[in-house]
Amino acid sequence: MEKSKENVLVAGANGTTGKQVVSYLKESQYFNPIAMVRKEEQQEQFKIQDIDTVLGDLEKELSHVVKGVDKVIFAAGSGGHTGPEKTTAVDQEGAKSLINAAKNAGVKKFVMLSSINADNPESSTTLRHYLEAKRNADNYLKKSGLVYTIVRPGTLKNETGTRKIEAAIDVEPGEITRDDVAYTLVHVLNDDVAQNAVFEMIEGDERIEDAIKQMF
């Protein structure tokens, strides 16, 4: 009997990286994506691809979005055009709310899209508040009791991915394609990959699968 696919909620599915995550999940033989969006008009783009959707706002109650969900990818963000209050509300408190909902629902794994230098917010004057929010959300996830993987990419760019990265607990700042980040987020959903782990990644010379496997 064929094993049924695991349902994966993608928070931030309407974002540039989130859309790529949903696409890779759709192609997967193991996972079924559920695109979480804030507005009804954002659902149509997924429905025409026969992708499940759920309406949810990270600044509101979230228990309904994790019903029937096996795993979660948090790829949401307030965006660069918003102020510090929105960053705190979405990237920090919204993440915490979804972590709580996931834990209460018995979700098996929570994958967090974080940022390089989230452990060192003082490294950037312009991004300090954002990095603090990411660090606080990451730390909350680590203490939640959920099985987790926290992925901290360098500066995101929109080119086609190479499937090759440099990954370590701590890497020098650099760039990485959203494509390769999305692929990595889906890869680490697997039960035997990077359990309860945190790593940074930039573009490099090793296959994504090999780079992660060698670390853990």
PDB file of C-alpha atoms in Angstrom:
ATOM      1  CA  MET A   1       0.000   0.000   0.000  1.00  0.00           C
ATOM      2  CA  GLU A   2       1.350   3.419  -0.956  1.00  0.00           C
ATOM      3  CA  LYS A   3       2.248   5.603   1.992  1.00  0.00           C
ATOM      4  CA  SER A   4       0.037   8.676   2.120  1.00  0.00           C
ATOM      5  CA  LYS A   5       1.699  12.056   1.797  1.00  0.00           C
ATOM      6  CA  GLU A   6       2.304  14.244   4.835  1.00  0.00           C
ATOM      7  CA  ASN A   7       0.435  17.537   4.948  1.00  0.00           C
ATOM      8  CA  VAL A   8       2.824  20.489   5.186  1.00  0.00           C
ATOM      9  CA  LEU A   9       1.550  23.940   6.131  1.00  0.00           C
ATOM     10  CA  VAL A  10       3.537  26.736   4.484  1.00  0.00           C
ATOM     11  CA  ALA A  11       3.263  30.025   6.367  1.00  0.00           C
ATOM     12  CA  GLY A  12       4.173  32.852   4.027  1.00  0.00           C
ATOM     13  CA  ALA A  13       3.091  30.885   0.954  1.00  0.00           C
ATOM     14  CA  ASN A  14       2.325  34.065  -0.979  1.00  0.00           C
ATOM     15  CA  GLY A  15       5.890  35.362  -0.599  1.00  0.00           C
ATOM     16  CA  THR A  16       8.615  34.919  -3.214  1.00  0.00           C
ATOM     17  CA  THR A  17      10.384  32.135  -1.309  1.00  0.00           C
ATOM     18  CA  GLY A  18       7.116  30.687  -0.023  1.00  0.00           C
ATOM     19  CA  LYS A  19       5.761  30.180  -3.532  1.00  0.00           C
ATOM     20  CA  GLN A  20       8.895  28.240  -4.460  1.00  0.00           C
ATOM     21  CA  VAL A  21       8.553  26.109  -1.307  1.00  0.00           C
ATOM     22  CA  VAL A  22       4.957  25.268  -2.245  1.00  0.00           C
ATOM     23  CA  SER A  23       6.069  24.365  -5.766  1.00  0.00           C
ATOM     24  CA  TYR A  24       8.743  21.945  -4.521  1.00  0.00           C
ATOM     25  CA  LEU A  25       6.301  20.372  -2.088  1.00  0.00           C
ATOM     26  CA  LYS A  26       3.801  19.921  -4.913  1.00  0.00           C
ATOM     27  CA  GLU A  27       6.456  18.065  -6.930  1.00  0.00           C
ATOM     28  CA  SER A  28       7.404  15.865  -3.980  1.00  0.00           C
ATOM     29  CA  GLN A  29       6.299  12.266  -3.615  1.00  0.00           C
ATOM     30  CA  TYR A  30       6.268  12.607   0.171  1.00  0.00           C
ATOM     31  CA  PHE A  31       4.520  15.901   0.931  1.00  0.00           C
ATOM     32  CA  ASN A  32       1.258  17.687   0.206  1.00  0.00           C
ATOM     33  CA  PRO A  33       1.465  21.500   0.525  1.00  0.00           C
ATOM     34  CA  ILE A  34      -1.140  23.599   2.287  1.00  0.00           C
ATOM     35  CA  ALA A  35      -0.603  27.236   1.362  1.00  0.00           C
ATOM     36  CA  MET A  36      -1.411  29.584   4.225  1.00  0.00           C
ATOM     37  CA  VAL A  37      -2.396  33.056   2.985  1.00  0.00           C
ATOM     38  CA  ARG A  38      -3.948  36.095   4.607  1.00  0.00           C
ATOM     39  CA  LYS A  39      -6.430  37.139   1.901  1.00  0.00           C
ATOM     40  CA  GLU A  40      -9.036  35.271  -0.106  1.00  0.00           C
ATOM     41  CA  GLU A  41      -7.770  36.736  -3.383  1.00  0.00           C
ATOM     42  CA  GLN A  42      -4.375  35.139  -2.717  1.00  0.00           C
ATOM     43  CA  GLN A  43      -5.929  31.663  -2.725  1.00  0.00           C
ATOM     44  CA  GLU A  44      -6.831  31.540  -6.410  1.00  0.00           C
ATOM     45  CA  GLN A  45      -3.240  31.209  -7.694  1.00  0.00           C
ATOM     46  CA  PHE A  46      -2.890  28.006  -5.661  1.00  0.00           C
ATOM     47  CA  LYS A  47      -6.366  26.619  -6.288  1.00  0.00           C
ATOM     48  CA  ILE A  48      -5.843  26.652 -10.062  1.00  0.00           C
ATOM     49  CA  GLN A  49      -2.813  24.414  -9.445  1.00  0.00           C
ATOM     50  CA  ASP A  50      -4.936  22.079  -7.299  1.00  0.00           C
ATOM     51  CA  ILE A  51      -3.005  23.108  -4.173  1.00  0.00           C
ATOM     52  CA  ASP A  52      -4.798  23.177  -0.813  1.00  0.00           C
ATOM     53  CA  THR A  53      -5.038  26.550   0.918  1.00  0.00           C
ATOM     54  CA  VAL A  54      -6.029  27.894   4.310  1.00  0.00           C
ATOM     55  CA  LEU A  55      -6.749  31.454   5.386  1.00  0.00           C
ATOM     56  CA  GLY A  56      -4.669  32.550   8.361  1.00  0.00           C
ATOM     57  CA  ASP A  57      -3.225  35.740   9.792  1.00  0.00           C
ATOM     58  CA  LEU A  58      -0.100  35.462  11.950  1.00  0.00           C
ATOM     59  CA  GLU A  59      -1.356  38.384  14.036  1.00  0.00           C
ATOM     60  CA  LYS A  60      -4.585  36.532  14.907  1.00  0.00           C
ATOM     61  CA  GLU A  61      -5.757  33.184  16.293  1.00  0.00           C
ATOM     62  CA  LEU A  62      -4.163  30.259  14.451  1.00  0.00           C
ATOM     63  CA  SER A  63      -5.445  26.975  15.853  1.00  0.00           C
ATOM     64  CA  HIS A  64      -7.544  26.288  12.735  1.00  0.00           C
ATOM     65  CA  VAL A  65      -4.602  26.447  10.301  1.00  0.00           C
ATOM     66  CA  VAL A  66      -2.830  23.412  11.768  1.00  0.00           C
ATOM     67  CA  LYS A  67      -5.763  20.997  11.757  1.00  0.00           C
ATOM     68  CA  GLY A  68      -4.717  17.871   9.889  1.00  0.00           C
ATOM     69  CA  VAL A  69      -1.178  19.204   9.456  1.00  0.00           C
ATOM     70  CA  ASP A  70       1.839  16.898   9.903  1.00  0.00           C
ATOM     71  CA  LYS A  71       4.664  19.418   9.492  1.00  0.00           C
ATOM     72  CA  VAL A  72       5.144  23.179   9.176  1.00  0.00           C
ATOM     73  CA  ILE A  73       7.473  25.431   7.195  1.00  0.00           C
ATOM     74  CA  PHE A  74       7.577  29.013   8.463  1.00  0.00           C
ATOM     75  CA  ALA A  75       8.657  31.160   5.507  1.00  0.00           C
ATOM     76  CA  ALA A  76       6.708  34.271   6.439  1.00  0.00           C
ATOM     77  CA  GLY A  77       8.081  37.745   6.983  1.00  0.00           C
ATOM     78  CA  SER A  78       6.801  41.265   7.435  1.00  0.00           C
ATOM     79  CA  GLY A  79       8.822  42.472   4.436  1.00  0.00           C
ATOM     80  CA  GLY A  80      11.461  45.154   4.128  1.00  0.00           C
ATOM     81  CA  HIS A  81       8.948  47.968   3.625  1.00  0.00           C
ATOM     82  CA  THR A  82       7.374  47.661   7.078  1.00  0.00           C
ATOM     83  CA  GLY A  83       8.460  49.203  10.361  1.00  0.00           C
ATOM     84  CA  PRO A  84       9.852  47.588  13.527  1.00  0.00           C
ATOM     85  CA  GLU A  85       6.403  47.054  15.041  1.00  0.00           C
ATOM     86  CA  LYS A  86       5.298  44.879  12.119  1.00  0.00           C
ATOM     87  CA  THR A  87       8.558  42.943  12.207  1.00  0.00           C
ATOM     88  CA  THR A  88       7.980  42.134  15.866  1.00  0.00           C
ATOM     89  CA  ALA A  89       4.324  41.280  15.237  1.00  0.00           C
ATOM     90  CA  VAL A  90       4.974  38.888  12.320  1.00  0.00           C
ATOM     91  CA  ASP A  91       8.553  37.591  12.416  1.00  0.00           C
ATOM     92  CA  GLN A  92       8.652  37.180  16.201  1.00  0.00           C
ATOM     93  CA  GLU A  93       5.199  37.019  17.778  1.00  0.00           C
ATOM     94  CA  GLY A  94       3.510  35.505  14.721  1.00  0.00           C
ATOM     95  CA  ALA A  95       6.134  32.778  14.645  1.00  0.00           C
ATOM     96  CA  LYS A  96       5.609  32.107  18.352  1.00  0.00           C
ATOM     97  CA  SER A  97       1.843  31.861  17.859  1.00  0.00           C
ATOM     98  CA  LEU A  98       2.245  29.332  15.059  1.00  0.00           C
ATOM     99  CA  ILE A  99       4.753  27.349  17.135  1.00  0.00           C
ATOM    100  CA  ASN A 100       2.209  27.188  19.970  1.00  0.00           C
ATOM    101  CA  ALA A 101      -0.571  26.116  17.613  1.00  0.00           C
ATOM    102  CA  ALA A 102       1.679  23.491  16.024  1.00  0.00           C
ATOM    103  CA  LYS A 103       2.641  22.064  19.396  1.00  0.00           C
ATOM    104  CA  ASN A 104      -0.969  21.886  20.542  1.00  0.00           C
ATOM    105  CA  ALA A 105      -1.895  20.113  17.303  1.00  0.00           C
ATOM    106  CA  GLY A 106       0.843  17.491  17.631  1.00  0.00           C
ATOM    107  CA  VAL A 107       2.808  18.622  14.576  1.00  0.00           C
ATOM    108  CA  LYS A 108       5.784  16.304  13.975  1.00  0.00           C
ATOM    109  CA  LYS A 109       8.349  18.836  12.733  1.00  0.00           C
ATOM    110  CA  PHE A 110       8.655  22.614  12.453  1.00  0.00           C
ATOM    111  CA  VAL A 111      11.076  24.088   9.901  1.00  0.00           C
ATOM    112  CA  MET A 112      11.964  27.741  10.453  1.00  0.00           C
ATOM    113  CA  LEU A 113      13.319  30.054   7.772  1.00  0.00           C
ATOM    114  CA  SER A 114      15.539  32.365   9.797  1.00  0.00           C
ATOM    115  CA  SER A 115      18.510  34.517   8.762  1.00  0.00           C
ATOM    116  CA  ILE A 116      22.278  34.435   8.855  1.00  0.00           C
ATOM    117  CA  ASN A 117      23.556  36.324  11.923  1.00  0.00           C
ATOM    118  CA  ALA A 118      20.294  35.816  13.820  1.00  0.00           C
ATOM    119  CA  ASP A 119      22.504  34.865  16.774  1.00  0.00           C
ATOM    120  CA  ASN A 120      24.426  38.113  16.381  1.00  0.00           C
ATOM    121  CA  PRO A 121      21.969  40.986  15.768  1.00  0.00           C
ATOM    122  CA  GLU A 122      24.660  43.538  16.672  1.00  0.00           C
ATOM    123  CA  SER A 123      26.458  42.608  13.431  1.00  0.00           C
ATOM    124  CA  SER A 124      24.140  44.891  11.451  1.00  0.00           C
ATOM    125  CA  THR A 125      22.928  48.382  12.262  1.00  0.00           C
ATOM    126  CA  THR A 126      20.183  48.379   9.638  1.00  0.00           C
ATOM    127  CA  LEU A 127      18.956  44.823  10.268  1.00  0.00           C
ATOM    128  CA  ARG A 128      19.435  44.682  14.020  1.00  0.00           C
ATOM    129  CA  HIS A 129      15.738  44.739  14.949  1.00  0.00           C
ATOM    130  CA  TYR A 130      14.907  42.143  12.293  1.00  0.00           C
ATOM    131  CA  LEU A 131      17.704  39.848  13.453  1.00  0.00           C
ATOM    132  CA  GLU A 132      16.616  40.231  17.086  1.00  0.00           C
ATOM    133  CA  ALA A 133      13.083  39.203  16.120  1.00  0.00           C
ATOM    134  CA  LYS A 134      14.432  36.191  14.242  1.00  0.00           C
ATOM    135  CA  ARG A 135      16.673  35.205  17.153  1.00  0.00           C
ATOM    136  CA  ASN A 136      13.791  35.430  19.612  1.00  0.00           C
ATOM    137  CA  ALA A 137      11.559  33.290  17.380  1.00  0.00           C
ATOM    138  CA  ASP A 138      14.341  30.738  16.867  1.00  0.00           C
ATOM    139  CA  ASN A 139      15.012  30.477  20.596  1.00  0.00           C
ATOM    140  CA  TYR A 140      11.301  30.050  21.295  1.00  0.00           C
ATOM    141  CA  LEU A 141      11.155  27.185  18.804  1.00  0.00           C
ATOM    142  CA  LYS A 142      14.215  25.508  20.329  1.00  0.00           C
ATOM    143  CA  LYS A 143      12.577  25.544  23.758  1.00  0.00           C
ATOM    144  CA  SER A 144       9.118  24.531  22.524  1.00  0.00           C
ATOM    145  CA  GLY A 145       9.572  20.780  22.669  1.00  0.00           C
ATOM    146  CA  LEU A 146       8.791  20.471  18.949  1.00  0.00           C
ATOM    147  CA  VAL A 147      11.198  18.676  16.630  1.00  0.00           C
ATOM    148  CA  TYR A 148      12.725  21.504  14.597  1.00  0.00           C
ATOM    149  CA  THR A 149      15.202  22.593  11.957  1.00  0.00           C
ATOM    150  CA  ILE A 150      16.259  26.237  11.756  1.00  0.00           C
ATOM    151  CA  VAL A 151      17.718  27.320   8.404  1.00  0.00           C
ATOM    152  CA  ARG A 152      19.655  30.600   8.323  1.00  0.00           C
ATOM    153  CA  PRO A 153      20.495  31.679   4.768  1.00  0.00           C
ATOM    154  CA  GLY A 154      22.622  34.583   3.675  1.00  0.00           C
ATOM    155  CA  THR A 155      21.361  37.447   1.516  1.00  0.00           C
ATOM    156  CA  LEU A 156      18.619  36.150  -0.773  1.00  0.00           C
ATOM    157  CA  LYS A 157      18.726  36.617  -4.530  1.00  0.00           C
ATOM    158  CA  ASN A 158      16.262  35.625  -7.229  1.00  0.00           C
ATOM    159  CA  GLU A 159      18.440  33.676  -9.673  1.00  0.00           C
ATOM    160  CA  THR A 160      18.002  29.987 -10.534  1.00  0.00           C
ATOM    161  CA  GLY A 161      19.529  27.765  -7.888  1.00  0.00           C
ATOM    162  CA  THR A 162      22.614  25.606  -8.361  1.00  0.00           C
ATOM    163  CA  ARG A 163      21.728  22.998  -5.683  1.00  0.00           C
ATOM    164  CA  LYS A 164      25.195  23.619  -4.257  1.00  0.00           C
ATOM    165  CA  ILE A 165      25.839  25.382  -0.968  1.00  0.00           C
ATOM    166  CA  GLU A 166      28.235  25.974   1.871  1.00  0.00           C
ATOM    167  CA  ALA A 167      26.576  25.079   5.158  1.00  0.00           C
ATOM    168  CA  ALA A 168      27.851  25.190   8.731  1.00  0.00           C
ATOM    169  CA  ILE A 169      26.819  26.298  12.201  1.00  0.00           C
ATOM    170  CA  ASP A 170      28.531  29.592  11.369  1.00  0.00           C
ATOM    171  CA  VAL A 171      29.496  30.756   7.863  1.00  0.00           C
ATOM    172  CA  GLU A 172      30.886  33.988   6.497  1.00  0.00           C
ATOM    173  CA  PRO A 173      28.148  36.301   5.142  1.00  0.00           C
ATOM    174  CA  GLY A 174      27.316  35.736   1.496  1.00  0.00           C
ATOM    175  CA  GLU A 175      24.485  35.262  -0.956  1.00  0.00           C
ATOM    176  CA  ILE A 176      22.169  32.357  -1.769  1.00  0.00           C
ATOM    177  CA  THR A 177      19.302  31.938  -4.213  1.00  0.00           C
ATOM    178  CA  ARG A 178      15.744  31.762  -2.915  1.00  0.00           C
ATOM    179  CA  ASP A 179      15.430  28.702  -5.136  1.00  0.00           C
ATOM    180  CA  ASP A 180      18.136  26.819  -3.215  1.00  0.00           C
ATOM    181  CA  VAL A 181      16.719  28.002   0.112  1.00  0.00           C
ATOM    182  CA  ALA A 182      13.250  26.720  -0.812  1.00  0.00           C
ATOM    183  CA  TYR A 183      14.725  23.383  -1.911  1.00  0.00           C
ATOM    184  CA  THR A 184      16.632  23.122   1.387  1.00  0.00           C
ATOM    185  CA  LEU A 185      13.545  23.892   3.496  1.00  0.00           C
ATOM    186  CA  VAL A 186      11.711  21.022   1.819  1.00  0.00           C
ATOM    187  CA  HIS A 187      14.715  18.682   2.112  1.00  0.00           C
ATOM    188  CA  VAL A 188      15.034  19.163   5.880  1.00  0.00           C
ATOM    189  CA  LEU A 189      11.359  18.268   6.385  1.00  0.00           C
ATOM    190  CA  ASN A 190      12.414  14.625   6.157  1.00  0.00           C
ATOM    191  CA  ASP A 191      12.448  12.850   9.514  1.00  0.00           C
ATOM    192  CA  ASP A 192      16.073  11.748   9.272  1.00  0.00           C
ATOM    193  CA  VAL A 193      17.527  15.121   8.223  1.00  0.00           C
ATOM    194  CA  ALA A 194      18.906  17.816  10.560  1.00  0.00           C
ATOM    195  CA  GLN A 195      16.742  16.944  13.549  1.00  0.00           C
ATOM    196  CA  ASN A 196      16.759  19.683  16.214  1.00  0.00           C
ATOM    197  CA  ALA A 197      19.498  21.474  14.290  1.00  0.00           C
ATOM    198  CA  VAL A 198      20.437  25.034  13.371  1.00  0.00           C
ATOM    199  CA  PHE A 199      22.700  25.947  10.463  1.00  0.00           C
ATOM    200  CA  GLU A 200      23.665  28.835   8.209  1.00  0.00           C
ATOM    201  CA  MET A 201      24.019  28.543   4.440  1.00  0.00           C
ATOM    202  CA  ILE A 202      25.361  30.471   1.471  1.00  0.00           C
ATOM    203  CA  GLU A 203      26.126  29.441  -2.090  1.00  0.00           C
ATOM    204  CA  GLY A 204      29.014  27.002  -2.332  1.00  0.00           C
ATOM    205  CA  ASP A 205      30.410  23.850  -3.920  1.00  0.00           C
ATOM    206  CA  GLU A 206      28.676  20.960  -2.131  1.00  0.00           C
ATOM    207  CA  ARG A 207      25.357  19.376  -3.036  1.00  0.00           C
ATOM    208  CA  ILE A 208      22.668  20.499  -0.614  1.00  0.00           C
ATOM    209  CA  GLU A 209      21.987  16.955   0.582  1.00  0.00           C
ATOM    210  CA  ASP A 210      25.679  16.204   1.136  1.00  0.00           C
ATOM    211  CA  ALA A 211      26.450  19.502   2.875  1.00  0.00           C
ATOM    212  CA  ILE A 212      23.685  18.975   5.418  1.00  0.00           C
ATOM    213  CA  LYS A 213      24.383  15.290   5.934  1.00  0.00           C
ATOM    214  CA  GLN A 214      28.057  15.985   6.744  1.00  0.00           C
ATOM    215  CA  MET A 215      27.086  18.495   9.427  1.00  0.00           C
ATOM    216  CA  PHE A 216      24.721  16.206  11.303  1.00  0.00           C
TER     217      PHE A 216
END
